[in-house]
Amino acid sequence: MRIVCPMNAILAPRPLWPIRLARRVVSPALFDFWATRLNPLWTLEQPLARLVSRSQASRDAVTLVLRPNRHWQGMLPGQHVNVGVEIEGRRLVRSYSPTPLDDGSLAITVKAIAGGLVSGHLARDARIGDLISLDTAFGDMVLPGKTDDLLLLAAGSGITPMRALLRSLAARGMPIKVDLMYWARSRDELCFVDELDALAAAHPRLHVRHLLTREGAEPDPRVDTVPLDAIAALADRRVLACGPGGFVQAARHRLDGQVAHFDAEAFSMPAAAAAGDEGEVQVQLARSGRTVQLSRGMSLLEGLEAQGIRPRHGCRMGICNTCACGRQSGTTRQLLTGDLSSEPSSQVRLCISAPSTDLILDL
Ligand SMILES: Cc1cc2nc3c(=O)[nH]c(=O)nc-3n(C[C@H](O)[C@H](O)[C@H](O)COP(=O)(O)OP(=O)(O)OC[C@H]3O[C@@H](n4cnc5c(N)ncnc54)[C@H](O)[C@@H]3O)c2cc1C
Ligand code: FES
């Protein structure tokens, strides 16, 4: 589906004949190489954005406002975008969940992860004017036309898609009941507190609860034990959960089967996913003719990267499908579920699949 961002439609000039001609006679990569030397935002196809403002969102998170070029195709609130930055000469890609703003810009809020390459770069080093590449938006945690009442569960940076959904619902007059439960370790790690409280004050159908796991209440209000009696008609709710892998797993365990629908997206692997088979296997890369030894306890993506091979990827969490690759033979283990799969000539997502036996991949 092509989602047209209304402001882009207004701001973007119609394709000019030189661009149409260029598309016929040179490759997009070659055109981009020369055109970006004249103006860094001129590309034939690649969506790029310029960083136009930054502000502190919490003690360890910043909000960056990005103004995309005309190739950005827009997004639905709740979706994510793979963002590319260049760090020490290497392009690194990570996913973020933007809030689309009225003027066509996107606001991403990035929590700095200890030792994190891209989050550290965006939170501390990115400067106004920097260019950031964007890929097509993805993700299914969006609002259907008519929806059940919602229960939104967010932990840490999992609040970002919820913020986009709530702003969109507020713009439509909050047509349904929504309860947001938002976990952080401490008060100074909460983002958008004033904005969320103001939305709740303006819309009686919206209830917002902040839950702090390292401050205040005893025992800690964890998602697997926190009382949910205050949520009216829980069984009829559609639940959307977003946050670290362990949080999403615990939320699913608690609520799956007890509510009308349960949808979740994890921003990081649950700790248990890392533990797995031991030893190494041989992985043959059919296209490049290389054969490498990879560890059974690691995702194929991480294992290949450790060998200096750079497969295409985006979210690294099995959501965007960018890393999907043909498996000609062998068995892989899905890291999120533990399921084994050995059907020949099928697709595997390298970021959430670990090798169980020797493999042949279409790489
Ligand atoms: C669909 C999707 C949407 C996302 N949206 C947002 C968003 O809006 N805002 C945001 O701040 N982040 C978001 N993330 C997380 C983001 O993509 C990166 O994973 C995060 O910024 C860390 O990247 P890094 O390069 O700094 O860390 P890396 O250098 O990749 O990793 C450094 C260390 O941190 C661990 N780690 C990686 N990611 C996380 C994490 N999310 N939580 C805890 N530990 C982690 C790694 O296991 C590793 O040990 C999203 C992730 C997904 C999959
Ligand atoms: S990188 Fe997104 S599915 Fe693997």
Short mmCIF file of C-alpha atoms and ligand atoms in Angstrom, two decimals:
data_model
loop_
_atom_site.label_atom_id
_atom_site.label_comp_id
_atom_site.label_asym_id
_atom_site.label_seq_id
_atom_site.Cartn_x
_atom_site.Cartn_y
_atom_site.Cartn_z
CA MET A 1 0.00 0.00 0.00
CA ARG A 2 1.37 3.45 -0.84
CA ILE A 3 0.61 5.85 1.98
CA VAL A 4 0.73 9.41 0.75
CA CYS A 5 1.81 11.96 3.29
CA PRO A 6 -0.48 14.96 2.64
CA MET A 7 2.24 17.57 3.29
CA ASN A 8 4.64 15.80 0.95
CA ALA A 9 1.98 15.91 -1.71
CA ILE A 10 1.75 19.67 -1.23
CA LEU A 11 5.46 20.37 -0.85
CA ALA A 12 6.83 17.99 -3.44
CA PRO A 13 7.12 19.36 -6.97
CA ARG A 14 5.94 17.05 -9.77
CA PRO A 15 8.74 14.89 -11.19
CA LEU A 16 10.66 17.02 -13.67
CA TRP A 17 11.56 15.74 -17.13
CA PRO A 18 15.31 15.67 -16.33
CA ILE A 19 14.56 13.35 -13.44
CA ARG A 20 12.44 11.07 -15.63
CA LEU A 21 15.23 11.07 -18.18
CA ALA A 22 17.85 10.38 -15.51
CA ARG A 23 15.79 7.41 -14.31
CA ARG A 24 16.05 5.93 -17.81
CA VAL A 25 19.72 6.47 -18.45
CA VAL A 26 21.55 6.00 -15.14
CA SER A 27 21.16 3.75 -12.15
CA PRO A 28 19.55 5.36 -9.05
CA ALA A 29 22.78 4.75 -7.11
CA LEU A 30 24.90 6.59 -9.70
CA PHE A 31 22.39 9.46 -9.95
CA ASP A 32 22.28 9.76 -6.14
CA PHE A 33 26.08 9.78 -5.94
CA TRP A 34 26.37 12.87 -8.17
CA ALA A 35 23.10 14.64 -7.27
CA THR A 36 23.79 14.56 -3.52
CA ARG A 37 27.02 16.45 -4.22
CA LEU A 38 24.85 19.38 -5.44
CA ASN A 39 22.17 19.06 -2.76
CA PRO A 40 22.35 16.29 -0.13
CA LEU A 41 18.56 15.74 -0.27
CA TRP A 42 18.42 15.20 -4.07
CA THR A 43 18.08 11.51 -4.69
CA LEU A 44 16.31 9.61 -7.45
CA GLU A 45 14.50 7.18 -5.18
CA GLN A 46 16.03 7.01 -1.69
CA PRO A 47 13.97 8.64 1.10
CA LEU A 48 16.29 10.85 3.15
CA ALA A 49 15.52 13.23 5.98
CA ARG A 50 17.30 16.19 7.48
CA LEU A 51 17.46 16.55 11.26
CA VAL A 52 15.79 19.91 11.98
CA SER A 53 15.44 19.98 15.76
CA ARG A 54 16.30 18.03 18.88
CA SER A 55 15.00 18.22 22.44
CA GLN A 56 15.42 16.19 25.61
CA ALA A 57 12.44 13.82 26.10
CA SER A 58 13.58 12.32 29.42
CA ARG A 59 16.81 11.81 31.33
CA ASP A 60 18.09 9.31 28.74
CA ALA A 61 15.98 9.96 25.62
CA VAL A 62 15.92 12.67 22.96
CA THR A 63 13.26 13.59 20.43
CA LEU A 64 14.62 14.31 16.95
CA VAL A 65 12.44 16.00 14.33
CA LEU A 66 13.24 14.82 10.78
CA ARG A 67 12.12 16.56 7.58
CA PRO A 68 11.95 13.95 4.78
CA ASN A 69 12.58 14.55 1.08
CA ARG A 70 9.92 13.92 -1.57
CA HIS A 71 10.57 10.17 -1.78
CA TRP A 72 9.20 9.51 1.71
CA GLN A 73 5.86 7.75 1.21
CA GLY A 74 4.35 8.46 4.62
CA MET A 75 3.29 6.13 7.42
CA LEU A 76 0.36 5.17 9.57
CA PRO A 77 0.47 6.02 13.30
CA GLY A 78 1.86 2.99 15.19
CA GLN A 79 4.20 1.91 12.37
CA HIS A 80 8.00 1.87 12.48
CA VAL A 81 10.73 3.02 10.13
CA ASN A 82 14.22 1.69 9.52
CA VAL A 83 16.59 4.59 9.95
CA GLY A 84 20.14 4.56 8.57
CA VAL A 85 23.04 6.61 9.90
CA GLU A 86 26.70 6.65 9.02
CA ILE A 87 29.01 6.03 11.96
CA GLU A 88 32.76 5.91 11.35
CA GLY A 89 32.24 5.24 7.65
CA ARG A 90 29.75 2.39 8.17
CA ARG A 91 26.01 2.65 7.52
CA LEU A 92 24.07 1.22 10.45
CA VAL A 93 20.31 0.64 10.42
CA ARG A 94 17.91 0.47 13.37
CA SER A 95 14.13 0.78 13.70
CA TYR A 96 12.33 3.66 15.38
CA SER A 97 8.61 4.42 15.78
CA PRO A 98 7.97 7.98 14.63
CA THR A 99 5.11 10.29 15.42
CA PRO A 100 3.95 11.87 12.13
CA LEU A 101 3.63 15.65 12.65
CA ASP A 102 1.11 17.95 10.94
CA ASP A 103 3.74 19.64 8.73
CA GLY A 104 4.90 16.32 7.22
CA SER A 105 7.91 15.95 9.53
CA LEU A 106 8.51 12.90 11.71
CA ALA A 107 9.47 12.96 15.39
CA ILE A 108 11.51 9.99 16.61
CA THR A 109 12.26 9.58 20.30
CA VAL A 110 15.43 7.61 20.93
CA LYS A 111 16.38 6.14 24.29
CA ALA A 112 20.15 5.88 24.72
CA ILE A 113 21.00 2.21 25.41
CA ALA A 114 24.22 1.61 27.38
CA GLY A 115 26.85 0.62 24.81
CA GLY A 116 24.32 1.09 21.97
CA LEU A 117 25.90 2.25 18.70
CA VAL A 118 23.00 3.94 16.91
CA SER A 119 21.00 5.10 19.94
CA GLY A 120 24.16 6.59 21.44
CA HIS A 121 24.95 8.36 18.16
CA LEU A 122 21.41 9.76 17.74
CA ALA A 123 21.00 10.70 21.41
CA ARG A 124 24.38 12.39 21.84
CA ASP A 125 26.19 13.12 18.57
CA ALA A 126 23.58 13.78 15.83
CA ARG A 127 23.53 17.49 14.90
CA ILE A 128 20.96 19.78 13.27
CA GLY A 129 21.37 19.45 9.49
CA ASP A 130 22.56 15.82 9.60
CA LEU A 131 21.08 13.52 6.94
CA ILE A 132 19.42 10.27 7.89
CA SER A 133 18.12 7.64 5.47
CA LEU A 134 14.61 6.22 5.85
CA ASP A 135 13.07 3.04 4.50
CA THR A 136 9.41 2.26 3.86
CA ALA A 137 7.28 2.22 7.04
CA PHE A 138 6.26 -1.20 8.36
CA GLY A 139 4.39 -2.81 11.25
CA ASP A 140 0.85 -3.99 11.93
CA MET A 141 0.07 -2.27 15.23
CA VAL A 142 -2.13 0.30 13.53
CA LEU A 143 -5.72 1.35 14.16
CA PRO A 144 -8.31 -0.48 12.07
CA GLY A 145 -11.30 1.55 10.76
CA LYS A 146 -13.54 0.44 13.60
CA THR A 147 -11.83 -0.86 16.68
CA ASP A 148 -12.64 -2.40 20.05
CA ASP A 149 -11.81 -0.42 23.14
CA LEU A 150 -8.06 -0.51 23.66
CA LEU A 151 -5.66 -1.40 26.44
CA LEU A 152 -2.19 -0.08 25.56
CA LEU A 153 0.77 -1.54 27.46
CA ALA A 154 4.11 0.20 26.95
CA ALA A 155 7.48 -0.15 28.63
CA GLY A 156 10.47 2.13 28.07
CA SER A 157 10.76 3.20 24.44
CA GLY A 158 7.66 1.08 23.68
CA ILE A 159 5.73 4.28 24.42
CA THR A 160 6.69 5.74 21.02
CA PRO A 161 4.13 3.92 18.80
CA MET A 162 1.48 4.38 21.54
CA ARG A 163 2.04 8.14 21.47
CA ALA A 164 1.45 8.18 17.71
CA LEU A 165 -1.74 6.10 18.11
CA LEU A 166 -3.07 8.30 20.93
CA ARG A 167 -2.46 11.53 19.00
CA SER A 168 -4.29 10.05 16.03
CA LEU A 169 -7.24 8.94 18.19
CA ALA A 170 -7.32 12.35 19.90
CA ALA A 171 -7.47 14.06 16.49
CA ARG A 172 -10.59 11.93 15.82
CA GLY A 173 -12.18 12.93 19.15
CA MET A 174 -11.18 9.71 21.01
CA PRO A 175 -14.03 7.59 19.59
CA ILE A 176 -13.30 4.59 21.88
CA LYS A 177 -12.25 3.90 25.48
CA VAL A 178 -8.48 3.68 25.85
CA ASP A 179 -6.41 2.77 28.90
CA LEU A 180 -2.66 3.35 28.64
CA MET A 181 -0.36 1.68 31.19
CA TYR A 182 3.17 3.00 30.76
CA TRP A 183 6.09 1.46 32.67
CA ALA A 184 9.49 3.02 33.31
CA ARG A 185 12.13 2.40 35.93
CA SER A 186 11.96 5.89 37.42
CA ARG A 187 10.02 9.12 36.95
CA ASP A 188 12.88 10.85 35.12
CA GLU A 189 12.83 8.08 32.45
CA LEU A 190 9.18 8.75 31.51
CA CYS A 191 8.65 10.54 28.17
CA PHE A 192 5.70 12.73 27.07
CA VAL A 193 4.26 12.95 30.64
CA ASP A 194 2.71 16.42 30.21
CA GLU A 195 1.41 15.61 26.73
CA LEU A 196 -0.21 12.33 27.83
CA ASP A 197 -1.72 13.91 30.95
CA ALA A 198 -3.10 16.78 28.84
CA LEU A 199 -4.67 14.32 26.38
CA ALA A 200 -6.27 12.41 29.28
CA ALA A 201 -7.59 15.67 30.77
CA ALA A 202 -9.11 16.64 27.40
CA HIS A 203 -10.61 13.20 26.63
CA PRO A 204 -12.60 11.52 29.46
CA ARG A 205 -12.49 8.16 27.57
CA LEU A 206 -8.67 8.08 27.89
CA HIS A 207 -7.03 6.91 31.14
CA VAL A 208 -3.26 7.12 31.56
CA ARG A 209 -1.32 5.33 34.31
CA HIS A 210 2.42 5.67 34.85
CA LEU A 211 4.01 2.71 36.64
CA LEU A 212 7.50 2.98 38.11
CA THR A 213 9.38 -0.24 38.80
CA ARG A 214 12.32 1.20 40.75
CA GLU A 215 10.55 3.92 42.70
CA GLY A 216 7.67 4.19 45.07
CA ALA A 217 5.12 1.39 45.27
CA GLU A 218 5.95 -1.94 46.93
CA PRO A 219 5.87 -4.54 45.47
CA ASP A 220 7.02 -3.39 42.01
CA PRO A 221 4.04 -3.00 39.65
CA ARG A 222 5.21 -5.62 37.11
CA VAL A 223 3.08 -6.43 34.07
CA ASP A 224 2.64 -10.04 35.18
CA THR A 225 1.19 -9.10 38.61
CA VAL A 226 -0.22 -5.57 38.44
CA PRO A 227 -3.98 -5.50 39.24
CA LEU A 228 -6.12 -4.88 36.17
CA ASP A 229 -9.49 -4.55 37.97
CA ALA A 230 -9.69 -0.85 37.10
CA ILE A 231 -9.87 -1.66 33.34
CA ALA A 232 -13.57 -1.72 32.44
CA ALA A 233 -14.65 -4.79 30.40
CA LEU A 234 -11.12 -6.22 30.05
CA ALA A 235 -12.38 -9.28 28.13
CA ASP A 236 -13.65 -7.02 25.32
CA ARG A 237 -10.45 -5.04 24.92
CA ARG A 238 -7.93 -5.18 22.10
CA VAL A 239 -4.50 -5.12 23.76
CA LEU A 240 -1.44 -3.62 22.08
CA ALA A 241 1.84 -4.20 23.93
CA CYS A 242 5.24 -2.78 23.06
CA GLY A 243 8.61 -2.69 24.81
CA PRO A 244 11.59 -4.93 25.57
CA GLY A 245 11.26 -8.64 24.70
CA GLY A 246 10.86 -9.81 28.32
CA PHE A 247 8.06 -7.29 28.94
CA VAL A 248 6.14 -8.29 25.82
CA GLN A 249 6.54 -11.99 26.66
CA ALA A 250 5.22 -11.44 30.22
CA ALA A 251 2.29 -9.33 28.95
CA ARG A 252 1.37 -12.01 26.41
CA HIS A 253 1.59 -14.74 29.05
CA ARG A 254 -0.67 -12.75 31.34
CA LEU A 255 -3.37 -11.70 28.86
CA ASP A 256 -3.42 -13.92 25.78
CA GLY A 257 -6.80 -15.66 25.61
CA GLN A 258 -8.35 -13.35 28.23
CA VAL A 259 -8.93 -10.36 25.97
CA ALA A 260 -10.58 -9.87 22.57
CA HIS A 261 -7.22 -9.53 20.71
CA PHE A 262 -3.61 -9.40 21.79
CA ASP A 263 -1.02 -7.81 19.46
CA ALA A 264 2.54 -7.09 20.47
CA GLU A 265 5.83 -5.94 19.05
CA ALA A 266 9.11 -6.35 20.93
CA PHE A 267 11.98 -3.88 20.56
CA SER A 268 14.63 -6.30 21.85
CA MET A 269 15.05 -10.08 22.25
CA PRO A 270 13.85 -11.67 25.50
CA ALA A 271 16.85 -12.84 27.57
CA ALA A 272 15.87 -16.51 27.12
CA ALA A 273 16.19 -16.23 23.33
CA ALA A 274 19.96 -15.91 23.59
CA ALA A 275 20.31 -19.28 25.31
CA GLY A 276 20.16 -22.12 22.81
CA ASP A 277 21.99 -24.97 21.20
CA GLU A 278 25.72 -25.10 21.64
CA GLY A 279 28.46 -25.76 19.10
CA GLU A 280 28.94 -24.68 15.50
CA VAL A 281 27.55 -25.61 12.10
CA GLN A 282 28.66 -25.06 8.52
CA VAL A 283 26.66 -22.51 6.54
CA GLN A 284 27.09 -22.46 2.77
CA LEU A 285 26.23 -19.19 1.02
CA ALA A 286 25.09 -20.39 -2.40
CA ARG A 287 25.30 -17.07 -4.29
CA SER A 288 28.67 -15.87 -3.06
CA GLY A 289 30.17 -19.37 -2.95
CA ARG A 290 31.45 -18.83 0.62
CA THR A 291 31.19 -21.30 3.48
CA VAL A 292 31.36 -20.10 7.09
CA GLN A 293 31.25 -21.72 10.55
CA LEU A 294 28.46 -20.17 12.65
CA SER A 295 27.49 -20.63 16.28
CA ARG A 296 24.18 -22.40 17.00
CA GLY A 297 23.46 -20.01 19.89
CA MET A 298 23.40 -16.83 17.78
CA SER A 299 21.05 -15.44 15.15
CA LEU A 300 22.19 -16.03 11.56
CA LEU A 301 22.33 -12.25 11.08
CA GLU A 302 24.68 -11.70 14.03
CA GLY A 303 26.77 -14.74 13.10
CA LEU A 304 27.20 -13.58 9.50
CA GLU A 305 28.01 -10.04 10.62
CA ALA A 306 30.67 -11.42 12.95
CA GLN A 307 32.25 -13.00 9.82
CA GLY A 308 32.32 -9.60 8.08
CA ILE A 309 29.29 -10.40 5.88
CA ARG A 310 26.62 -7.68 5.81
CA PRO A 311 23.19 -9.08 4.82
CA ARG A 312 20.43 -6.54 4.25
CA HIS A 313 18.49 -5.95 7.46
CA GLY A 314 16.32 -3.45 9.32
CA CYS A 315 14.50 -4.05 12.60
CA ARG A 316 16.58 -7.07 13.76
CA MET A 317 13.40 -8.31 15.51
CA GLY A 318 11.58 -10.29 12.80
CA ILE A 319 9.07 -7.53 12.01
CA CYS A 320 10.15 -5.73 8.81
CA ASN A 321 11.09 -8.81 6.69
CA THR A 322 14.09 -7.01 5.15
CA CYS A 323 16.47 -9.83 6.08
CA ALA A 324 14.29 -12.65 4.67
CA CYS A 325 16.45 -15.08 2.70
CA GLY A 326 15.92 -18.45 1.02
CA ARG A 327 17.02 -21.56 2.94
CA GLN A 328 17.76 -24.34 0.44
CA SER A 329 18.39 -27.01 3.07
CA GLY A 330 19.04 -27.56 6.77
CA THR A 331 17.20 -26.74 10.00
CA THR A 332 16.87 -23.37 11.74
CA ARG A 333 15.50 -22.48 15.19
CA GLN A 334 13.18 -19.47 15.55
CA LEU A 335 14.67 -17.57 18.47
CA LEU A 336 11.43 -15.98 19.72
CA THR A 337 9.42 -19.22 19.86
CA GLY A 338 12.09 -21.94 19.91
CA ASP A 339 10.32 -23.67 16.95
CA LEU A 340 12.46 -25.71 14.54
CA SER A 341 11.92 -25.43 10.80
CA SER A 342 13.46 -27.57 8.08
CA GLU A 343 11.15 -27.29 5.08
CA PRO A 344 13.45 -27.04 2.02
CA SER A 345 13.33 -23.97 -0.23
CA SER A 346 11.59 -21.74 2.29
CA GLN A 347 12.27 -18.24 3.58
CA VAL A 348 13.98 -17.55 6.92
CA ARG A 349 14.36 -14.22 8.66
CA LEU A 350 18.05 -14.13 9.46
CA CYS A 351 17.62 -11.84 12.49
CA ILE A 352 15.41 -14.21 14.48
CA SER A 353 16.68 -17.58 13.20
CA ALA A 354 19.65 -19.51 14.54
CA PRO A 355 21.21 -22.44 12.67
CA SER A 356 20.51 -25.87 14.18
CA THR A 357 22.19 -28.01 11.51
CA ASP A 358 24.43 -27.32 8.51
CA LEU A 359 22.61 -24.99 6.12
CA ILE A 360 22.59 -23.77 2.54
CA LEU A 361 21.32 -20.19 2.22
CA ASP A 362 20.52 -18.10 -0.89
CA LEU A 363 23.10 -15.45 -0.04
C1 LIG B 1 10.07 -2.19 15.47
C2 LIG B 1 11.02 -1.46 16.41
C3 LIG B 1 10.75 -0.14 16.76
C4 LIG B 1 11.62 0.53 17.65
N1 LIG B 1 11.33 1.82 18.02
C5 LIG B 1 12.15 2.46 18.89
C6 LIG B 1 11.88 3.81 19.31
O1 LIG B 1 10.91 4.45 18.87
N2 LIG B 1 12.73 4.39 20.19
C7 LIG B 1 13.85 3.71 20.68
O2 LIG B 1 14.60 4.31 21.48
N3 LIG B 1 14.12 2.45 20.29
C8 LIG B 1 13.32 1.83 19.40
N4 LIG B 1 13.63 0.55 18.99
C9 LIG B 1 14.93 -0.04 19.39
C10 LIG B 1 16.01 0.42 18.39
O3 LIG B 1 15.74 -0.13 17.10
C11 LIG B 1 17.41 -0.08 18.76
O4 LIG B 1 17.38 -1.45 19.05
C12 LIG B 1 17.96 0.67 19.96
O5 LIG B 1 18.01 2.07 19.69
C13 LIG B 1 19.38 0.16 20.29
O6 LIG B 1 20.19 0.27 19.15
P1 LIG B 1 21.75 0.50 19.32
O7 LIG B 1 22.38 0.51 17.97
O8 LIG B 1 22.00 1.70 20.18
O9 LIG B 1 22.19 -0.77 20.16
P2 LIG B 1 23.13 -2.00 19.62
O10 LIG B 1 24.50 -1.44 19.39
O11 LIG B 1 22.43 -2.65 18.49
O12 LIG B 1 23.09 -2.93 20.88
C14 LIG B 1 23.85 -2.64 22.07
C15 LIG B 1 23.37 -3.55 23.20
O13 LIG B 1 22.04 -3.16 23.62
C16 LIG B 1 21.12 -4.26 23.52
N5 LIG B 1 19.88 -3.68 22.99
C17 LIG B 1 19.63 -3.39 21.70
N6 LIG B 1 18.41 -2.85 21.58
C18 LIG B 1 17.90 -2.77 22.83
C19 LIG B 1 16.68 -2.28 23.35
N7 LIG B 1 15.71 -1.75 22.56
N8 LIG B 1 16.48 -2.37 24.70
C20 LIG B 1 17.44 -2.89 25.51
N9 LIG B 1 18.63 -3.36 25.06
C21 LIG B 1 18.84 -3.30 23.74
C22 LIG B 1 21.77 -5.22 22.56
O14 LIG B 1 21.37 -6.55 22.84
C23 LIG B 1 23.25 -5.01 22.82
O15 LIG B 1 23.67 -5.75 23.93
C24 LIG B 1 12.77 -0.13 18.15
C25 LIG B 1 13.04 -1.46 17.76
C26 LIG B 1 12.17 -2.12 16.92
C27 LIG B 1 12.46 -3.55 16.54
S1 FES B 2 15.73 -7.31 9.97
FE1 FES B 2 13.58 -6.95 10.10
S2 FES B 2 12.81 -9.00 9.89
FE2 FES B 2 14.93 -9.27 10.08
#
